[in-house]
Amino acid sequence: MDAKYTTHEFDVLVIGAGGAGLRAAIEASANGLKVALVCKSLLGKAHTVMAEGGIAAALGTVDSRDTWQQHFADTMIGGNLANHWQMAQIHALEAPDRVRELEKWGAVFDRTTDGKGNINVRHFGGHTYKRLAHVGDRTGLELLRTLQDRGVHQGIEVFMECTVYSLLKKENRVVGAFGYFRETGSPVLFKAKSIVLATGGIGKLYRVSSNSWECTGDGFALGYLAGAELADMEYVQFHPTGMVWPPSVRGLLITEGVRGEGGVFRNNLGKRFMFDYIPPKYKDKYASTEEEANTWFQKVIVEGRKEETVKERKPPELMSRDVVARALWTEIEQGRGFEHGGIHLDIATRRSAEDIKKKLPSMYHQFKQLADVDITKVPMEVGPTCHYMMGGIKVDPETQGSTIDGLFAAGECSAGMHGSNRLGGNSLSDLLVFGRRAGLSAAEYSKKIKTFEQIDESELDQLNHEMNRPFENPKGENAYAILSDLQQVMEKGAGMYREEKGMMNCLKELDQIKKRLEKVSTEGNRMFNPGWHTALDLRNLLIVGEAITRAALIRRESRGAHTRIDFLNYSESFSKTRVIVKKSAQEMQVSSENLSQIPKDFEAELIAKNILNEVVLNQLRGKIAAH
């Protein structure tokens, strides 16, 4: 080989050290196995740390009407029935136990002030009742800290600043992974009996994103290249509220908790416009007038009354993210935005300065330090930002197993749980519920494997040569220039709004970028070289970008985060299918398969309890008009 490499052997290898990866590693380790955790950045710095608003779970600590069935229904309706219903059911059932478990392990949640001291919860978009357990607006940080402490004390071995470049297989089974340490460039081989992918999202594929630097679609591409099927790749969520100014922080997330605490949107005419954008599926659940919304706000948020005692409906600012993001985009595109191209989000006139600093400390400091804006006095200017990927590696709902033996996935790089649109707060409970299940399943699988496989030395030589290729193109293109062009191509052709001509052009431009990538050039050597890291990340981003575009071309309807301006309505036929992407010898293969439907008796039970609405279900299934 061109470089020496170290070799490690583990029963379970977890790639990704965010909430899903940590929870998977904890569970696998608790089953008595030797577990390694590989993180691209430093331990405790994964993107989960940026999750702010809370963990969604039907705890019932504030509103006794909340149940797992209602949480399930909200998740399915929020996902526009594109979810794998069984994953949504498992999630709703198990989320409360995972939150209480986290509390038992040391998480310090905000408490109710009714003398009982229960875990406090707040409102979030698309949830019928208050349901998000929170720690101010720093919930992800607390979740990660708690899991990190638990994992370290359990003896999990951690490999920090290490990137996995390729999974290794024998027939249809994973047997290891090959990568490099980012600091030194030294290659490393992990032999493993099972692998859990928990690498997070794909946000760096788009120019304006709330995601941190490491979200380059690694798990998606690793699984795809190993032969695993991807599902639901057309569903990319744009969060309605990202910072728009200054340019250096454009896209940085503004928690939905601002709206949960009473924040409202206004355009440059001073109009509170969300009442104009309530879709049929939410007509009965959200206030139709500003007067009704303000009365609800006064009674529930300001006075702290129990919501079950209030007849008014909650404000439309608390609708699901796909609905709100499209509303903001429309207002901005039609010229009703502000000087930096955004919309005003106002909490200053709704809550006292003391309340804002107490409930939203991170938001206060974020705007004060980065934009010199005091959100206790003036509105924030916000706009949509690429935030979350609902699609990912196709997994079994119960085990999180992929279509490759021994390969499991959890968190944002797995598919099925969120359908076409994720509700706020469901990501953190998703991490806990399915991270645990992935770790348990990986452990059970590993116990059946008696020995580690021999790895073909020539395969490692070839992979190492691939990684060195950017150094062999002294007159090639700069990786950052290619990345910038890729982001613009994706934003233009497969962003929030899509149509066939634009996506076909997008695919042609992606082909051109593939050719440019073959000649990407990096100066220096493998030590301390972020340009080289970016050159290697481009392979993964291009795979994900093509998968998103090809899947979006197939789905000729608008559903959730996938909006086709040439097919604006729900389709009855597409309501029953999901799009699958798989690697073939020639090119990316795209097909459709049946989407598992809610069992009729379970659905009838929820309709009878007024948890699901039959008219809304028929609208989302394209059986009757939804507009």
XYZ file of C-alpha atoms in Angstrom:
627
model
C 0.000 0.000 0.000
C 0.934 3.660 -0.379
C 0.532 4.256 3.332
C 0.528 2.154 6.470
C -2.793 1.624 8.133
C -3.896 0.513 11.547
C -6.411 -2.292 12.054
C -9.084 -2.577 14.735
C -11.615 -5.326 15.422
C -15.043 -4.682 16.966
C -18.251 -6.632 17.294
C -20.287 -3.527 16.435
C -19.003 -0.473 14.584
C -21.165 2.656 14.844
C -20.405 5.341 12.275
C -21.636 8.710 13.527
C -21.628 10.078 17.063
C -24.778 12.180 17.140
C -27.829 11.165 19.149
C -28.659 8.086 17.049
C -25.083 6.809 16.956
C -24.490 7.317 20.667
C -27.786 5.644 21.593
C -26.998 2.697 19.284
C -23.511 2.310 20.740
C -24.866 2.424 24.306
C -27.390 -0.314 23.576
C -24.889 -2.557 21.774
C -22.379 -2.127 24.586
C -25.048 -2.897 27.202
C -25.438 -6.270 25.504
C -21.864 -7.137 26.378
C -20.234 -6.531 23.010
C -17.080 -4.685 22.017
C -18.261 -1.449 20.407
C -16.502 1.330 18.515
C -17.901 4.768 17.811
C -16.429 6.681 14.868
C -17.060 10.428 14.682
C -16.165 12.771 11.853
C -15.706 15.668 14.277
C -14.951 15.699 18.013
C -17.121 13.777 20.458
C -19.928 16.042 21.614
C -19.755 18.267 18.503
C -22.114 16.301 16.243
C -24.959 18.129 14.500
C -27.449 16.902 17.136
C -26.002 19.594 19.381
C -27.745 22.170 17.178
C -31.244 20.763 17.843
C -32.912 23.352 20.010
C -36.663 23.128 20.578
C -37.288 19.818 22.315
C -37.955 16.075 22.204
C -41.442 15.080 21.026
C -43.119 12.448 23.218
C -46.664 11.997 24.506
C -45.696 12.313 28.166
C -49.003 13.889 29.189
C -47.308 15.928 31.923
C -49.022 19.185 30.909
C -51.991 18.148 28.772
C -53.653 14.942 29.940
C -55.451 14.548 26.610
C -52.230 13.612 24.843
C -51.747 9.946 23.920
C -49.366 7.915 21.795
C -52.217 7.428 19.316
C -52.517 11.213 18.852
C -48.755 11.513 18.449
C -48.895 8.742 15.826
C -51.732 10.488 13.982
C -49.957 13.871 14.050
C -46.805 12.258 12.652
C -48.717 10.541 9.852
C -50.701 13.644 8.900
C -47.582 15.817 9.146
C -45.829 13.334 6.854
C -48.825 13.364 4.492
C -49.215 9.562 4.881
C -45.873 8.939 3.156
C -44.487 7.519 6.435
C -43.980 3.822 7.039
C -46.901 3.623 9.481
C -45.242 0.939 11.616
C -42.198 3.133 12.272
C -44.475 6.010 13.255
C -46.352 3.678 15.609
C -43.211 2.290 17.244
C -41.892 5.827 17.649
C -45.061 7.163 19.284
C -45.301 4.159 21.620
C -41.683 4.169 22.778
C -40.773 7.877 22.815
C -42.040 8.556 26.371
C -39.936 5.721 27.818
C -36.849 6.953 25.972
C -37.309 10.477 27.373
C -37.767 9.180 30.933
C -34.716 6.968 30.439
C -32.722 10.019 29.378
C -33.894 11.823 32.521
C -32.832 8.818 34.605
C -29.384 9.045 33.037
C -29.014 12.667 34.119
C -30.710 14.939 31.582
C -31.893 18.106 33.324
C -35.212 19.006 31.678
C -37.193 22.163 32.384
C -39.896 21.470 34.988
C -43.543 22.416 35.362
C -44.377 25.156 37.885
C -47.585 23.565 39.189
C -45.891 22.166 42.265
C -45.528 18.681 40.761
C -42.176 19.351 39.109
C -42.868 17.141 36.085
C -40.979 17.432 32.807
C -42.287 20.569 31.114
C -43.354 20.493 27.462
C -44.019 23.157 24.812
C -45.980 23.598 21.605
C -44.406 22.830 18.236
C -45.640 22.899 14.662
C -47.995 20.112 13.621
C -48.431 18.658 17.114
C -51.989 18.704 18.454
C -50.939 19.151 22.084
C -47.972 20.457 24.032
C -45.504 17.613 23.623
C -41.876 18.751 23.438
C -39.736 18.103 26.510
C -37.078 20.779 26.525
C -34.056 22.344 28.170
C -34.596 26.007 27.259
C -33.660 26.112 23.581
C -30.572 23.930 24.059
C -32.212 20.510 24.170
C -29.902 18.829 21.649
C -26.882 19.873 23.663
C -28.335 18.314 26.823
C -29.326 15.127 24.991
C -25.861 14.743 23.526
C -24.130 15.501 26.841
C -26.215 12.903 28.645
C -25.662 10.169 26.053
C -21.974 10.994 25.777
C -21.456 10.625 29.520
C -23.377 7.360 29.538
C -21.405 5.965 26.600
C -17.983 6.945 27.888
C -18.668 5.427 31.302
C -19.843 2.246 29.592
C -16.415 1.843 28.020
C -17.260 2.469 24.365
C -14.098 3.105 22.360
C -14.261 6.377 20.430
C -12.326 7.309 17.284
C -12.583 11.060 16.832
C -11.958 13.107 13.681
C -12.138 9.965 11.598
C -13.979 9.694 8.265
C -15.132 6.373 6.817
C -14.577 6.280 3.045
C -15.955 2.852 2.203
C -17.790 -0.128 3.678
C -16.276 -3.556 3.051
C -18.390 -6.574 2.095
C -18.219 -10.303 1.595
C -21.066 -11.375 -0.675
C -24.148 -9.579 0.752
C -22.713 -8.981 4.245
C -20.720 -6.076 5.646
C -17.444 -7.118 7.223
C -15.719 -3.822 7.909
C -14.997 -0.231 6.965
C -12.013 1.689 5.602
C -11.289 5.352 6.203
C -8.780 7.911 7.403
C -7.992 10.168 10.347
C -8.629 13.770 9.386
C -5.724 15.173 11.389
C -2.949 12.996 9.973
C -4.509 11.531 6.826
C -3.503 8.080 8.031
C -5.725 5.255 6.722
C -7.508 2.969 9.153
C -9.257 -0.395 8.800
C -12.137 -1.448 11.055
C -13.099 -5.097 10.973
C -16.638 -5.501 12.254
C -19.346 -8.128 12.555
C -22.066 -5.497 12.121
C -22.206 -1.803 11.321
C -24.663 0.932 12.260
C -24.801 3.995 10.010
C -25.841 7.120 11.928
C -24.087 9.865 9.995
C -26.790 12.546 9.926
C -27.971 14.599 6.984
C -27.173 16.104 3.591
C -27.544 19.847 4.211
C -24.212 20.889 2.684
C -25.653 19.871 -0.687
C -27.508 23.199 -0.663
C -26.125 26.730 -0.517
C -28.418 27.892 2.307
C -28.524 25.298 5.070
C -28.910 25.028 8.823
C -26.630 21.975 8.859
C -23.085 21.916 10.196
C -20.049 21.195 8.024
C -20.054 17.409 8.503
C -23.521 16.867 6.965
C -22.312 15.706 3.547
C -24.511 12.638 3.042
C -21.824 10.142 4.070
C -24.130 7.400 5.380
C -26.428 7.647 2.355
C -23.496 7.241 -0.046
C -21.738 4.533 1.978
C -24.932 2.479 2.076
C -25.695 3.088 -1.597
C -22.195 2.132 -2.760
C -22.390 -1.041 -0.653
C -25.625 -2.002 -2.436
C -28.219 -0.938 0.150
C -31.500 0.489 -1.113
C -32.396 4.131 -0.470
C -36.011 5.272 -0.088
C -37.967 8.558 -0.085
C -35.002 10.576 -1.366
C -37.258 13.215 -2.940
C -38.280 14.482 0.488
C -35.881 17.253 1.583
C -37.161 19.551 4.315
C -36.601 23.290 4.202
C -37.089 24.736 7.669
C -39.052 28.005 7.500
C -36.824 29.943 9.882
C -33.146 30.356 9.180
C -31.144 33.544 9.671
C -30.776 35.648 6.515
C -28.319 38.285 7.729
C -25.368 38.730 7.923
C -24.261 36.535 4.973
C -21.724 34.688 7.139
C -24.537 33.050 9.148
C -27.167 32.768 6.399
C -29.243 29.647 7.016
C -28.331 29.239 10.688
C -31.351 27.739 12.441
C -33.891 29.690 14.453
C -35.723 27.250 16.650
C -39.404 26.542 16.165
C -39.549 27.188 19.896
C -39.769 30.921 19.074
C -43.199 30.270 17.573
C -43.999 27.803 20.335
C -43.498 30.636 22.801
C -45.736 33.021 20.845
C -43.684 34.384 17.922
C -45.594 35.463 14.795
C -44.725 36.199 11.153
C -45.351 39.543 9.442
C -44.563 40.732 5.930
C -43.421 44.204 4.866
C -47.052 45.370 4.785
C -47.303 44.608 8.490
C -49.715 41.754 7.751
C -49.745 38.552 9.810
C -50.191 36.401 6.728
C -50.240 32.753 7.868
C -54.053 32.785 8.043
C -54.005 32.873 4.214
C -52.044 29.621 3.948
C -53.973 27.115 6.078
C -54.368 23.925 3.979
C -57.519 21.772 4.165
C -55.895 19.167 6.425
C -55.384 21.817 9.121
C -58.593 23.913 8.710
C -60.241 22.519 11.845
C -57.147 22.653 14.057
C -55.827 26.198 13.652
C -57.279 29.649 14.294
C -58.878 31.289 11.261
C -58.600 34.875 12.541
C -55.962 36.935 14.295
C -58.415 37.639 17.111
C -58.897 33.926 17.823
C -55.151 33.250 17.640
C -54.356 36.123 20.012
C -56.967 34.975 22.510
C -55.457 31.468 22.486
C -51.989 32.970 22.950
C -53.094 35.102 25.890
C -54.861 32.261 27.679
C -52.423 29.395 26.984
C -48.987 30.994 26.665
C -49.226 34.154 28.775
C -51.663 33.048 31.498
C -50.599 29.388 31.418
C -54.107 27.922 31.317
C -54.488 24.267 30.444
C -55.282 24.034 26.768
C -58.171 21.617 27.300
C -60.033 24.459 29.077
C -59.673 26.819 26.108
C -62.114 26.800 23.177
C -59.944 28.875 20.822
C -57.592 27.163 18.361
C -53.835 27.648 18.192
C -52.158 30.068 15.732
C -51.363 28.971 12.145
C -47.697 29.840 12.751
C -47.648 26.435 14.494
C -48.535 24.430 11.388
C -46.052 21.880 10.013
C -42.763 23.031 8.533
C -43.513 22.242 4.898
C -46.645 24.410 4.994
C -44.951 27.311 6.794
C -41.808 27.232 4.628
C -43.835 27.443 1.415
C -45.845 30.345 2.855
C -42.692 32.315 3.690
C -41.136 31.507 0.303
C -44.266 32.741 -1.476
C -44.384 35.991 0.487
C -40.714 36.659 -0.239
C -40.993 35.760 -3.937
C -44.010 38.042 -4.357
C -42.086 41.018 -2.996
C -43.430 41.191 0.532
C -40.116 40.461 2.233
C -37.697 42.823 3.989
C -34.359 44.384 3.085
C -32.262 41.223 3.375
C -34.760 38.999 1.576
C -36.541 37.574 4.611
C -39.753 37.802 6.643
C -40.108 39.221 10.152
C -40.537 36.794 13.047
C -41.677 38.833 16.041
C -41.415 37.684 19.650
C -40.496 41.126 21.047
C -44.044 42.472 21.108
C -45.458 39.178 22.387
C -43.358 38.330 25.431
C -41.415 40.274 28.042
C -37.642 40.609 27.724
C -37.291 38.492 30.868
C -39.415 35.674 29.389
C -37.522 35.720 26.095
C -34.121 35.498 27.781
C -35.363 32.693 30.038
C -37.209 30.635 27.421
C -34.975 31.346 24.416
C -31.480 32.088 25.753
C -29.618 30.687 22.742
C -31.734 32.663 20.286
C -31.177 35.868 22.239
C -27.405 35.404 22.275
C -27.286 34.139 18.665
C -28.875 37.291 17.264
C -27.118 39.630 19.653
C -23.650 38.268 18.941
C -23.939 37.375 15.236
C -26.296 40.041 13.889
C -26.255 42.784 16.557
C -30.024 42.380 16.878
C -31.818 42.437 20.237
C -34.799 40.126 19.770
C -36.384 41.449 22.975
C -36.833 44.784 21.174
C -37.114 44.156 17.417
C -38.207 41.305 15.103
C -35.835 38.724 13.639
C -35.534 38.516 9.853
C -35.856 34.896 8.709
C -36.192 32.757 5.603
C -36.307 29.068 4.555
C -33.152 26.990 4.940
C -32.325 23.384 4.007
C -32.704 21.542 7.279
C -33.503 17.819 7.228
C -33.614 14.758 4.980
C -36.666 12.527 5.422
C -35.328 9.956 2.939
C -32.382 7.671 3.464
C -31.412 4.040 3.803
C -34.421 1.757 3.574
C -34.704 -0.117 6.879
C -36.902 -2.702 8.544
C -39.224 -0.822 10.951
C -38.486 -3.074 13.918
C -34.790 -3.867 13.524
C -33.485 -0.907 11.482
C -31.765 -3.477 9.288
C -30.984 -2.478 5.685
C -31.128 -4.650 2.577
C -27.463 -5.586 3.258
C -26.848 -8.213 5.947
C -25.248 -6.808 9.072
C -25.816 -3.191 8.032
C -28.206 -1.103 10.128
C -29.124 2.577 10.029
C -30.734 5.056 12.401
C -31.489 8.746 12.643
C -31.473 11.113 9.702
C -29.691 8.755 7.294
C -32.515 6.177 7.557
C -35.898 6.435 5.837
C -39.535 5.799 6.687
C -40.304 7.412 10.012
C -41.166 10.945 8.882
C -42.804 10.432 5.495
C -42.734 13.525 3.289
C -42.260 16.024 6.130
C -40.817 15.759 9.649
C -42.597 17.392 12.560
C -40.406 19.474 14.845
C -39.129 17.531 17.852
C -39.699 14.136 16.244
C -36.053 13.961 15.211
C -34.729 13.788 18.772
C -37.200 11.118 19.873
C -36.494 9.303 16.581
C -32.788 9.251 17.499
C -33.521 7.710 20.877
C -36.138 5.173 19.783
C -34.489 3.877 16.616
C -30.921 4.427 17.766
C -31.667 2.011 20.585
C -33.336 -0.478 18.233
C -30.471 -0.324 15.734
C -27.885 -0.923 18.466
C -29.851 -3.850 19.897
C -30.360 -5.448 16.470
C -26.697 -4.991 15.545
C -25.671 -6.641 18.804
C -27.984 -9.588 18.247
C -26.682 -10.013 14.709
C -23.025 -9.817 15.810
C -23.517 -12.562 18.384
C -24.239 -14.972 15.531
C -20.956 -14.162 13.735
C -18.092 -16.181 15.199
C -15.015 -14.745 13.457
C -13.822 -11.629 11.681
C -13.398 -11.920 7.915
C -10.089 -11.588 6.110
C -9.961 -8.383 4.082
C -8.568 -8.434 0.544
C -5.370 -6.379 0.594
C -5.794 -5.353 -3.042
C -9.212 -3.857 -2.263
C -7.650 -1.645 0.407
C -4.879 -0.643 -2.019
C -7.487 0.425 -4.534
C -9.464 2.441 -1.973
C -6.330 4.170 -0.756
C -5.411 5.000 -4.342
C -8.872 6.518 -4.871
C -8.417 8.702 -1.820
C -5.020 9.895 -3.142
C -6.344 10.766 -6.604
C -6.856 14.518 -5.916
C -3.110 14.828 -5.276
C -2.409 13.383 -8.736
C -4.222 16.209 -10.580
C -1.886 19.192 -10.118
C -3.709 21.278 -12.757
C -7.225 20.168 -11.887
C -10.129 22.094 -10.360
C -10.452 23.387 -6.844
C -12.830 21.315 -4.672
C -14.495 24.379 -3.174
C -15.349 25.772 -6.625
C -16.983 22.476 -7.572
C -18.893 22.380 -4.281
C -20.196 25.913 -4.799
C -21.430 25.051 -8.295
C -23.031 21.827 -7.044
C -24.940 23.710 -4.349
C -26.274 26.227 -6.853
C -27.287 23.491 -9.296
C -29.235 21.646 -6.599
C -30.894 24.772 -5.235
C -32.028 25.769 -8.723
C -33.070 22.357 -10.047
C -34.145 20.334 -7.006
C -34.773 22.828 -4.236
C -38.042 23.817 -2.572
C -39.948 24.024 -5.876
C -39.415 21.564 -8.711
C -40.602 20.895 -12.243
C -39.570 18.402 -14.925
C -37.549 20.682 -17.190
C -35.543 22.078 -14.289
C -34.774 18.630 -12.903
C -33.715 17.278 -16.301
C -31.322 20.225 -16.620
C -30.156 19.514 -13.074
C -29.240 15.933 -14.009
C -27.276 17.147 -17.042
C -25.376 19.614 -14.890
C -24.705 16.932 -12.280
C -23.174 14.781 -15.032
C -20.870 17.656 -15.924
C -19.876 18.067 -12.283
C -19.093 14.320 -12.109
C -16.624 14.784 -14.958
C -15.094 17.775 -13.234
C -14.756 15.761 -10.026
C -12.569 13.211 -11.829
C -9.990 15.990 -12.197
C -10.408 17.646 -8.817
C -7.069 18.832 -7.476
C -5.710 19.177 -3.960
C -2.390 20.736 -2.983
C -0.084 19.553 -0.211
C -0.437 16.174 1.449
C -2.918 14.240 3.600
C -2.054 16.013 6.856
C -4.359 18.825 8.087
C -5.874 19.219 4.640
C -9.524 20.371 4.555
C -9.332 20.838 0.782
C -8.656 17.119 0.420
C -11.518 16.289 2.787
C -13.871 18.403 0.676
C -12.703 16.685 -2.514
C -13.604 13.294 -1.006
C -16.919 14.561 0.392
C -17.969 15.613 -3.119
C -18.375 11.977 -4.157
C -21.009 11.477 -1.468
C -22.793 14.764 -2.162
C -23.042 13.994 -5.877
C -24.582 10.583 -5.179
C -27.166 12.127 -2.877
C -27.896 14.986 -5.276
C -28.543 12.605 -8.151
C -30.710 10.354 -5.959
C -32.839 13.324 -4.832
C -33.326 14.567 -8.387
C -34.107 11.185 -9.941
C -36.569 10.312 -7.157
C -38.239 13.729 -7.481
C -38.675 13.189 -11.224
C -40.504 9.918 -10.586
C -42.975 11.368 -8.054
C -45.404 13.320 -10.221
C -47.360 14.944 -7.434
C -46.813 17.413 -4.596
C -46.568 15.855 -1.146
C -45.083 17.463 1.952
C -41.611 18.815 1.327
C -41.732 17.636 -2.305
C -43.466 20.355 -4.342
C -43.875 19.907 -8.100
C -45.176 23.094 -9.696
C -46.170 20.977 -12.722
C -48.111 18.500 -10.509
C -49.512 20.530 -7.619
C -52.096 18.075 -6.262
C -51.954 14.829 -4.288
C -52.035 11.753 -6.529
C -54.100 8.703 -5.591
C -51.654 6.283 -7.224
C -48.537 7.908 -5.742
C -50.102 7.931 -2.266
C -49.620 4.168 -2.212
C -46.022 4.038 -3.446
C -42.538 4.975 -2.331
C -39.562 5.630 -4.593
C -36.528 3.355 -4.256
C -32.993 4.170 -5.431
C -30.353 1.472 -5.873
C -26.900 1.151 -7.404
C -26.623 -0.877 -10.584
C -23.684 -1.769 -12.805
C -24.476 0.992 -15.315
C -26.182 3.858 -13.520
C -28.414 4.794 -10.624
C -31.540 2.615 -10.714
C -34.861 4.187 -9.673
C -38.069 2.229 -9.112
C -41.273 2.246 -7.063
C -42.668 -0.187 -4.527
C -45.849 -0.447 -2.485
C -45.933 1.747 0.609
C -47.188 -0.081 3.695
C -50.636 1.269 4.636
C -52.189 1.781 8.073
C -54.232 -1.363 8.909
C -57.921 -0.694 8.262
C -59.074 -1.703 11.745
C -56.475 0.543 13.419
C -57.396 3.437 11.146
C -61.116 2.919 11.844
C -60.420 2.964 15.588
C -58.589 6.306 15.314
C -61.351 7.785 13.176
C -63.981 6.683 15.709
C -62.000 8.467 18.466
C -61.732 11.658 16.349
C -57.955 11.281 16.300
C -57.904 10.896 12.511
C -60.290 12.626 10.123
C -61.577 10.517 7.236
C -61.986 13.511 4.923
C -58.366 14.566 5.509
C -57.175 11.006 4.883
C -59.031 10.920 1.569
C -57.549 14.284 0.598
C -54.004 13.121 1.319
C -54.683 9.908 -0.618
C -55.811 11.899 -3.637
C -59.316 10.466 -3.542
C -60.940 13.877 -3.175
C -59.668 17.369 -3.958
C -57.482 18.929 -1.267
C -57.521 22.493 -2.588
